[in-house]
């Protein structure tokens, strides 16, 4: 029943590892046509993969075993909770009789407490369920899937080993799970909309600022309509990268507080009305909280509340509010004279082919190689900051764990994203940028990509260690060094047959690659080692590192 339901909501790849308390459960995956068991290298990687898959498809599932397995996954699950990603975490647990007898089983703490791990997970879950009654199991499973999807947060579902072979009624399977949002209170919604329309009517220089939760909570279509109908200058945050069509004539760039380009900073901060959609205002997303709006006319549209100036409307969801607002906004903005947006023309500095690669050149050049529909994943570090200055083609998905920031996340997430992308469109390219240091935490998941014949691009930025950490503290410290690897041997080592391994060190070599039509086709797994100077970094990372070091030193 569980796997039929997951298949119905298009969760077709299931991540995780086998363990003796979930083995009978795993047998059932193979009984549902269209499902794939990924079989990860470890539970942490599996959690990262589930996160990446969900960001492409809207929901994912991971299966671990009791205790040792589920705890290994929790760092990744916590990241999904922090960043609003819907993941169903299914845990195979000991039989109900074993728990009742408080047996001294393996994978326990030896104290007879079988609920301790469930309690740990409850702090980073939207809801939890521990199936004990087979009769209520279908309803509980449906509830868990719905809450993971609707709230875009992890949900914990424990299945005792003795119940997984029991039969339940299939009656509910004929009715799709209701994944729709509950309607807003009409009076509250109308008050919000009329108040916002009044603010828009009085504004001369309004802007729209789009952040991560616009993507996570399915408000991209409404946000695009707002942009089209109003023609207001529209900006994104680093976490919001990919939430707006960057080819749109009213797209103005990335706003990161004091780390923004001067013309972007000036336009956003001098606006007399800010329509903020899906804000998630973390330090790395705001230039260490350096937003300095000159207006108090700020409307925050969130998935579970709306804030207008100092008034908060709890429980009013932004999707319906934006639809309502868009239906009434045309006459209100009729007299608006569009302000020009900052220029987004990107040019790479002229350089001879022998010129060594730099971050500044690389991220600008990347704009011309990306194509519509790409999924771009950047690791916490130079990649996540560098991608801010890359201009995305239309319909590009950006994945970066800016808030949780767990080093190594991107490799597991790339596995999940490429598995999900393949199910959506086999031509869809998934492109990973990861540092040589970060890669060492989760490199095993490249093996899982190869196992399933997945074909991502893996750009390894080799700058001899943890450059982001060096910039914050310890430039010469040995704890920021890593053992050098032979990156070009990795794909072969993991058993790849159809693959390509390339090293690029200068402008000419990267240019040649970017122009290669065969390279542009995602018909094989590729690892591209990009050689970069140790302390070379995107300028906004250099500035962010200084701010972070200062914050860390505060008494």
XYZ file of C-alpha atoms in Angstrom:
555
model
C 0.000 0.000 0.000
C 2.777 2.432 0.950
C 4.687 1.941 -2.295
C 1.555 2.063 -4.460
C 0.760 5.417 -2.860
C 4.298 6.740 -3.431
C 4.114 5.641 -7.063
C 0.808 7.502 -7.449
C 2.457 10.773 -6.370
C 5.336 10.183 -8.833
C 7.977 9.182 -6.262
C 9.628 6.560 -8.466
C 13.141 6.308 -7.023
C 13.455 5.433 -3.340
C 16.714 6.087 -1.534
C 18.248 4.383 1.475
C 20.079 1.293 2.705
C 19.044 -2.200 3.738
C 19.121 -3.286 7.370
C 17.599 -6.287 9.064
C 14.572 -4.363 10.387
C 13.579 -3.149 6.898
C 14.475 -6.074 4.620
C 10.942 -7.477 4.287
C 9.734 -3.954 3.603
C 12.253 -3.529 0.774
C 10.934 -6.699 -0.891
C 7.658 -4.890 -1.535
C 9.306 -2.146 -3.653
C 9.931 -4.716 -6.386
C 6.221 -5.650 -6.422
C 5.202 -2.166 -7.625
C 5.895 -1.575 -11.297
C 7.761 1.641 -12.024
C 9.668 1.930 -8.741
C 13.450 1.864 -8.375
C 15.431 1.156 -5.217
C 18.537 3.358 -5.454
C 20.683 1.503 -2.927
C 22.925 4.251 -1.559
C 26.436 3.995 -0.145
C 25.437 5.366 3.269
C 22.407 6.878 4.965
C 23.713 10.458 5.077
C 24.229 10.417 1.317
C 20.780 8.859 0.898
C 19.215 11.744 2.838
C 21.045 14.272 0.657
C 19.864 12.372 -2.432
C 16.256 12.388 -1.215
C 16.564 16.150 -0.721
C 17.883 16.703 -4.262
C 15.206 14.445 -5.775
C 12.450 16.296 -3.950
C 13.709 19.671 -5.199
C 13.246 18.403 -8.746
C 9.994 16.445 -8.306
C 8.290 17.907 -5.223
C 8.499 14.885 -2.882
C 10.876 12.014 -2.113
C 11.264 8.955 0.113
C 14.161 7.422 2.022
C 14.172 4.101 3.882
C 16.576 3.380 6.737
C 16.792 0.797 9.480
C 16.146 1.412 13.165
C 18.735 3.256 15.255
C 22.032 3.082 13.421
C 20.542 3.745 10.006
C 18.057 6.462 10.867
C 20.533 8.414 12.994
C 23.089 8.397 10.178
C 20.487 10.098 7.974
C 19.469 12.830 10.398
C 21.953 15.505 9.322
C 20.483 15.339 5.827
C 16.915 15.233 7.160
C 17.613 18.304 9.307
C 18.801 20.130 6.197
C 15.540 19.272 4.456
C 13.607 20.592 7.448
C 15.585 23.847 7.551
C 15.256 24.440 3.808
C 11.607 23.377 3.324
C 12.039 20.140 1.359
C 9.390 17.398 1.429
C 10.911 14.014 2.359
C 9.144 10.923 3.698
C 11.595 9.149 6.054
C 10.467 5.537 6.419
C 12.140 3.558 9.197
C 11.969 -0.202 9.598
C 11.754 -0.810 13.362
C 11.721 -3.949 15.567
C 8.506 -5.917 15.912
C 5.832 -4.720 18.300
C 6.313 -7.764 20.562
C 10.091 -7.146 20.801
C 9.384 -3.595 21.846
C 6.747 -4.607 24.364
C 9.196 -7.052 25.977
C 11.951 -4.375 25.946
C 14.388 -6.933 24.561
C 18.078 -6.036 24.542
C 18.225 -5.944 20.748
C 21.093 -4.801 18.554
C 20.844 -1.205 17.263
C 19.264 -0.163 20.570
C 20.868 1.855 23.381
C 20.581 -1.217 25.601
C 18.048 0.420 27.940
C 14.815 -0.969 26.525
C 13.722 2.410 25.152
C 12.500 1.858 21.580
C 11.023 5.341 21.214
C 14.156 7.436 21.698
C 15.086 7.713 18.005
C 11.508 8.539 17.067
C 11.620 11.364 19.631
C 14.891 12.651 18.159
C 13.359 12.825 14.698
C 10.214 14.552 15.922
C 12.187 17.783 16.375
C 13.028 17.925 12.664
C 9.771 16.558 11.244
C 6.500 18.184 10.246
C 4.702 15.193 11.733
C 5.480 11.579 12.709
C 3.647 8.269 12.702
C 4.456 4.957 14.389
C 2.273 2.260 12.816
C 0.939 -0.084 15.482
C -2.598 -0.799 14.252
C -2.786 -2.367 10.795
C -6.386 -1.152 10.342
C -5.441 2.524 10.567
C -2.218 2.119 8.565
C -3.592 3.258 5.153
C -5.034 6.463 6.597
C -1.815 7.173 8.500
C 0.315 6.562 5.402
C -1.880 8.936 3.390
C -1.630 11.567 6.136
C 2.170 11.334 6.194
C 2.517 11.641 2.406
C 0.107 14.577 2.318
C 1.864 16.495 5.106
C 5.330 15.964 3.611
C 4.093 17.325 0.284
C 1.833 20.154 1.451
C 4.177 21.534 4.121
C 7.421 20.665 2.268
C 9.080 19.307 5.375
C 10.347 15.841 6.373
C 7.876 13.365 7.874
C 8.884 10.333 9.964
C 7.051 7.036 9.415
C 7.987 3.964 11.509
C 6.927 0.502 10.289
C 7.420 -2.465 12.659
C 9.017 -5.477 10.954
C 6.146 -7.818 11.882
C 3.490 -5.681 10.131
C 4.956 -5.140 6.671
C 3.679 -8.488 5.325
C 0.143 -7.925 6.624
C -2.577 -7.120 4.118
C -4.714 -3.978 4.221
C -7.716 -2.918 2.196
C -6.877 -1.420 -1.192
C -10.073 0.661 -1.262
C -8.368 3.993 -0.640
C -5.974 3.462 -3.556
C -8.744 4.270 -6.018
C -8.988 7.802 -4.611
C -5.898 10.016 -5.097
C -4.429 11.554 -1.946
C -5.730 15.108 -1.602
C -2.608 17.250 -1.977
C -4.481 20.542 -2.266
C -4.062 23.359 0.235
C -6.870 24.191 2.625
C -8.622 27.406 1.529
C -7.642 30.643 3.265
C -10.166 32.372 5.473
C -11.893 34.570 2.824
C -12.169 37.614 5.082
C -8.467 37.535 6.006
C -7.386 36.946 2.418
C -9.487 39.798 1.096
C -8.138 42.132 3.783
C -4.583 41.206 2.793
C -5.253 41.724 -0.915
C -7.016 45.080 -0.482
C -4.244 46.350 1.826
C -1.534 45.304 -0.629
C -3.383 46.914 -3.535
C -3.567 50.196 -1.581
C 0.206 50.082 -0.973
C 0.850 49.373 -4.669
C -1.451 52.238 -5.708
C 0.598 54.711 -3.634
C 4.046 53.378 -4.679
C 6.223 55.051 -7.297
C 9.227 52.740 -7.151
C 8.162 49.233 -6.054
C 10.268 46.071 -6.465
C 9.628 42.331 -6.168
C 12.165 40.217 -4.241
C 11.872 36.439 -4.692
C 13.401 33.894 -2.314
C 13.650 30.129 -1.832
C 10.171 29.373 -0.484
C 8.549 30.613 -3.697
C 10.108 27.498 -5.275
C 9.633 25.127 -2.361
C 5.940 25.933 -1.896
C 4.895 26.019 -5.547
C 4.278 29.738 -6.050
C 6.496 30.199 -9.125
C 3.601 30.569 -11.581
C 1.916 33.164 -9.356
C 5.208 35.032 -8.926
C 5.764 35.097 -12.689
C 2.244 36.446 -13.213
C 2.880 39.168 -10.637
C 6.079 40.118 -12.461
C 4.362 40.130 -15.887
C 1.263 42.035 -14.770
C 3.082 44.735 -12.807
C 6.365 45.028 -14.731
C 7.999 45.864 -11.391
C 11.798 45.301 -11.282
C 12.298 41.798 -9.885
C 15.292 40.456 -7.964
C 16.205 37.144 -6.332
C 18.275 36.166 -3.314
C 21.069 33.558 -3.548
C 18.637 30.893 -2.279
C 16.037 32.142 -4.751
C 18.340 31.584 -7.729
C 16.309 29.877 -10.454
C 12.935 30.962 -9.011
C 12.602 33.750 -11.608
C 13.233 33.683 -15.360
C 16.570 35.498 -15.543
C 15.990 36.218 -19.243
C 12.868 38.238 -18.399
C 13.334 41.924 -19.332
C 12.289 42.978 -15.822
C 14.779 40.732 -13.990
C 17.322 42.908 -12.221
C 19.793 40.489 -10.613
C 20.658 38.997 -7.224
C 20.205 41.004 -4.024
C 22.491 40.024 -1.113
C 22.481 43.139 1.062
C 25.885 44.832 1.169
C 27.347 42.083 -1.049
C 25.100 43.056 -3.980
C 26.291 44.830 -7.106
C 26.047 48.575 -6.356
C 23.244 49.246 -8.857
C 21.207 46.278 -7.547
C 21.750 47.395 -3.952
C 20.687 50.947 -4.764
C 17.526 49.953 -6.614
C 16.269 47.510 -3.996
C 17.135 49.627 -0.980
C 15.692 52.838 -2.444
C 12.368 51.213 -3.362
C 9.278 52.662 -1.689
C 7.520 49.266 -1.629
C 9.014 45.773 -1.440
C 6.923 42.738 -2.334
C 8.900 39.875 -0.816
C 7.866 36.368 -1.925
C 8.997 33.321 0.077
C 11.760 34.959 2.136
C 14.200 32.758 4.087
C 16.503 35.369 5.561
C 19.603 33.466 6.694
C 23.046 35.052 7.114
C 24.563 33.732 3.851
C 21.338 34.642 2.034
C 21.389 38.262 3.205
C 25.070 39.218 3.343
C 25.115 38.629 7.118
C 21.764 40.368 7.666
C 22.894 43.493 5.832
C 19.529 44.304 4.228
C 18.987 48.047 4.647
C 15.659 48.997 3.108
C 14.823 52.673 3.332
C 11.081 51.953 3.369
C 8.835 50.325 5.959
C 6.371 49.387 3.230
C 7.304 45.732 3.099
C 4.887 42.927 2.257
C 6.131 39.416 3.033
C 4.266 36.604 1.266
C 4.905 33.276 3.037
C 3.492 29.783 2.642
C 1.738 29.924 6.015
C 1.322 33.637 6.791
C 1.436 37.121 5.310
C 3.132 40.106 6.909
C 2.298 43.681 5.863
C 4.449 46.299 7.557
C 3.997 45.361 11.234
C 0.761 43.403 10.859
C 0.844 39.603 10.581
C -1.932 37.426 9.139
C -1.265 33.889 10.477
C -2.522 30.937 8.464
C -3.040 32.956 5.278
C -1.171 31.104 2.512
C 0.602 33.017 -0.243
C -0.397 30.900 -3.245
C -4.084 31.804 -3.043
C -3.318 35.402 -1.995
C -1.092 35.938 -5.039
C -3.717 34.464 -7.372
C -6.334 36.790 -5.879
C -3.976 39.783 -6.033
C -3.039 39.085 -9.655
C -6.714 38.939 -10.666
C -7.259 42.496 -9.380
C -3.937 44.213 -9.984
C -4.152 45.345 -13.638
C -6.185 48.553 -13.102
C -4.083 49.474 -10.046
C -0.770 49.422 -11.963
C -2.154 50.984 -15.126
C -0.297 54.260 -14.578
C 2.994 52.680 -13.431
C 6.007 53.890 -15.413
C 8.574 51.054 -15.375
C 11.882 51.947 -13.792
C 14.889 50.626 -15.753
C 16.469 47.526 -14.217
C 20.239 47.160 -13.711
C 22.166 45.977 -16.756
C 22.815 42.236 -16.736
C 25.184 42.136 -19.685
C 27.946 39.678 -18.887
C 31.337 39.830 -20.536
C 34.390 37.800 -19.728
C 37.607 39.787 -19.742
C 39.714 39.191 -22.862
C 42.387 36.641 -22.034
C 44.886 34.597 -24.006
C 44.230 30.835 -24.129
C 47.143 30.168 -21.766
C 45.669 32.375 -19.016
C 45.092 30.290 -15.842
C 41.452 29.865 -14.874
C 40.003 32.051 -12.117
C 36.672 31.925 -10.312
C 35.679 35.339 -11.682
C 36.193 34.216 -15.291
C 34.660 30.773 -14.779
C 31.290 31.831 -13.309
C 30.794 34.522 -15.926
C 31.712 32.167 -18.776
C 29.339 29.524 -17.461
C 26.343 31.736 -18.357
C 26.925 31.114 -22.059
C 27.318 27.316 -21.709
C 24.169 26.623 -19.681
C 20.981 25.920 -21.604
C 17.260 26.046 -20.919
C 16.006 23.320 -18.581
C 19.345 22.659 -16.844
C 19.495 21.699 -13.168
C 22.526 23.395 -11.574
C 23.757 22.194 -8.178
C 26.384 24.146 -6.258
C 28.209 23.080 -3.117
C 28.486 25.216 0.001
C 31.728 27.104 -0.623
C 33.092 28.936 -3.640
C 30.481 27.336 -5.941
C 27.409 28.565 -4.051
C 28.787 32.100 -4.037
C 30.166 32.023 -7.569
C 26.885 30.907 -9.146
C 25.301 34.187 -8.006
C 27.119 35.980 -10.827
C 26.066 33.433 -13.471
C 22.991 34.365 -15.473
C 20.657 31.395 -15.862
C 18.789 30.581 -19.077
C 14.990 30.319 -18.804
C 13.551 27.366 -16.883
C 16.798 26.607 -15.041
C 16.610 24.965 -11.609
C 19.165 26.061 -9.034
C 19.943 23.799 -6.065
C 22.183 25.029 -3.261
C 21.972 24.403 0.481
C 22.610 27.994 1.543
C 20.901 27.866 4.961
C 21.847 24.427 6.326
C 25.203 24.462 4.510
C 26.349 20.878 5.145
C 29.613 20.354 3.301
C 29.334 17.430 0.877
C 25.562 17.861 0.446
C 25.799 18.607 -3.261
C 27.142 15.215 -4.374
C 24.286 13.278 -2.787
C 21.808 15.929 -3.944
C 23.149 15.587 -7.490
C 22.383 11.860 -7.430
C 18.807 12.588 -6.347
C 18.407 15.434 -8.818
C 19.693 13.444 -11.795
C 17.473 10.463 -10.878
C 14.468 12.791 -10.706
C 15.426 14.733 -13.839
C 15.761 11.496 -15.826
C 12.180 10.603 -14.847
C 10.945 14.002 -16.039
C 13.001 14.339 -19.252
C 16.043 12.287 -20.242
C 17.482 15.290 -22.132
C 17.503 17.429 -18.976
C 21.095 18.067 -17.912
C 22.161 17.960 -14.263
C 25.358 19.906 -13.597
C 27.215 19.701 -10.290
C 29.896 22.108 -9.066
C 31.730 20.793 -6.005
C 35.067 21.627 -4.377
C 37.811 19.050 -4.009
C 37.440 19.211 -0.223
C 33.652 18.839 -0.166
C 33.808 15.959 -2.646
C 35.782 13.841 -0.177
C 32.860 13.738 2.265
C 30.350 12.081 -0.071
C 32.269 10.829 -3.127
C 30.824 7.301 -2.767
C 27.538 8.456 -4.270
C 29.219 8.787 -7.665
C 29.241 4.980 -7.520
C 25.430 4.960 -7.211
C 25.139 7.305 -10.209
C 27.230 4.867 -12.244
C 25.219 1.896 -10.980
C 22.063 3.335 -12.560
C 23.676 4.684 -15.716
C 22.963 8.294 -14.729
C 24.774 10.986 -16.696
C 25.462 14.146 -14.687
C 28.298 16.597 -15.264
C 30.544 16.683 -12.191
C 32.764 19.775 -12.154
C 35.362 19.356 -9.388
C 36.851 22.733 -8.466
C 40.342 21.798 -7.358
C 41.762 24.571 -5.197
C 43.683 22.295 -2.807
C 41.373 22.176 0.184
C 38.683 24.184 1.961
C 39.017 27.637 0.449
C 35.812 28.947 2.047
C 37.190 27.993 5.475
C 40.609 29.495 4.674
C 38.899 32.783 3.867
C 37.042 32.776 7.198
C 39.947 31.591 9.360
C 43.177 29.633 9.016
C 44.502 30.519 5.555
C 47.674 28.455 6.093
C 46.276 26.052 8.714
C 46.737 22.373 7.964
C 43.175 21.610 9.092
C 41.983 23.299 5.890
C 44.128 20.991 3.737
C 42.935 17.737 2.181
C 44.816 14.775 0.770
C 45.151 15.359 -3.010
C 43.238 12.804 -5.090
C 43.646 11.607 -8.648
C 40.227 12.914 -9.662
C 40.529 11.738 -13.245
C 40.721 8.132 -12.000
C 37.530 8.263 -9.929
C 34.962 7.273 -12.560
C 37.041 4.297 -13.653
C 37.642 3.314 -10.013
C 33.889 3.221 -9.405
C 33.418 0.955 -12.402
C 32.135 3.391 -15.036
C 32.118 2.080 -18.610
C 30.644 4.981 -20.577
C 32.364 8.042 -19.136
C 34.663 10.986 -19.776
C 37.284 12.465 -17.435
C 38.801 15.830 -18.332
C 41.143 18.330 -16.676
C 41.035 22.033 -17.572
C 43.589 24.515 -16.269
C 43.374 27.544 -18.520
C 40.951 29.740 -20.421
C 41.649 28.066 -23.777
C 40.912 24.560 -22.490
C 37.616 25.605 -20.898
C 36.607 27.590 -23.996
C 37.241 24.561 -26.180
C 35.087 22.403 -23.903
C 32.250 24.940 -23.860
C 32.143 24.982 -27.668
C 32.217 21.184 -28.052
C 28.774 20.007 -29.242
C 29.463 16.432 -28.191
C 30.327 17.592 -24.661
C 27.045 19.522 -24.460
C 25.009 16.300 -24.816
C 24.393 14.432 -21.559
C 24.956 10.960 -23.002
C 27.574 9.811 -20.468
C 28.738 10.602 -16.949
C 31.500 13.203 -16.985
C 33.961 14.438 -14.395
C 35.704 17.712 -15.214
C 38.540 18.725 -12.903
C 38.875 22.532 -12.906
C 42.273 23.665 -11.612
C 42.094 26.929 -9.642
C 44.453 28.928 -7.394
C 44.195 28.071 -3.686
C 42.924 31.443 -2.419
C 41.033 32.465 -5.543
C 37.326 32.992 -4.793
C 34.307 34.958 -5.993
C 34.462 38.496 -4.615
C 31.180 38.225 -2.724
C 32.524 35.133 -0.904
C 35.635 37.039 0.117
C 33.425 39.778 1.573
C 31.005 37.276 3.179
C 33.932 35.445 4.796
C 35.091 38.711 6.360
C 31.579 39.346 7.718
C 31.346 35.774 9.046
C 34.745 35.980 10.726
C 33.673 39.249 12.354
C 30.368 37.728 13.558
C 32.172 34.659 14.962
C 34.549 36.916 16.914
C 31.786 38.951 18.578
C 31.548 38.636 22.338
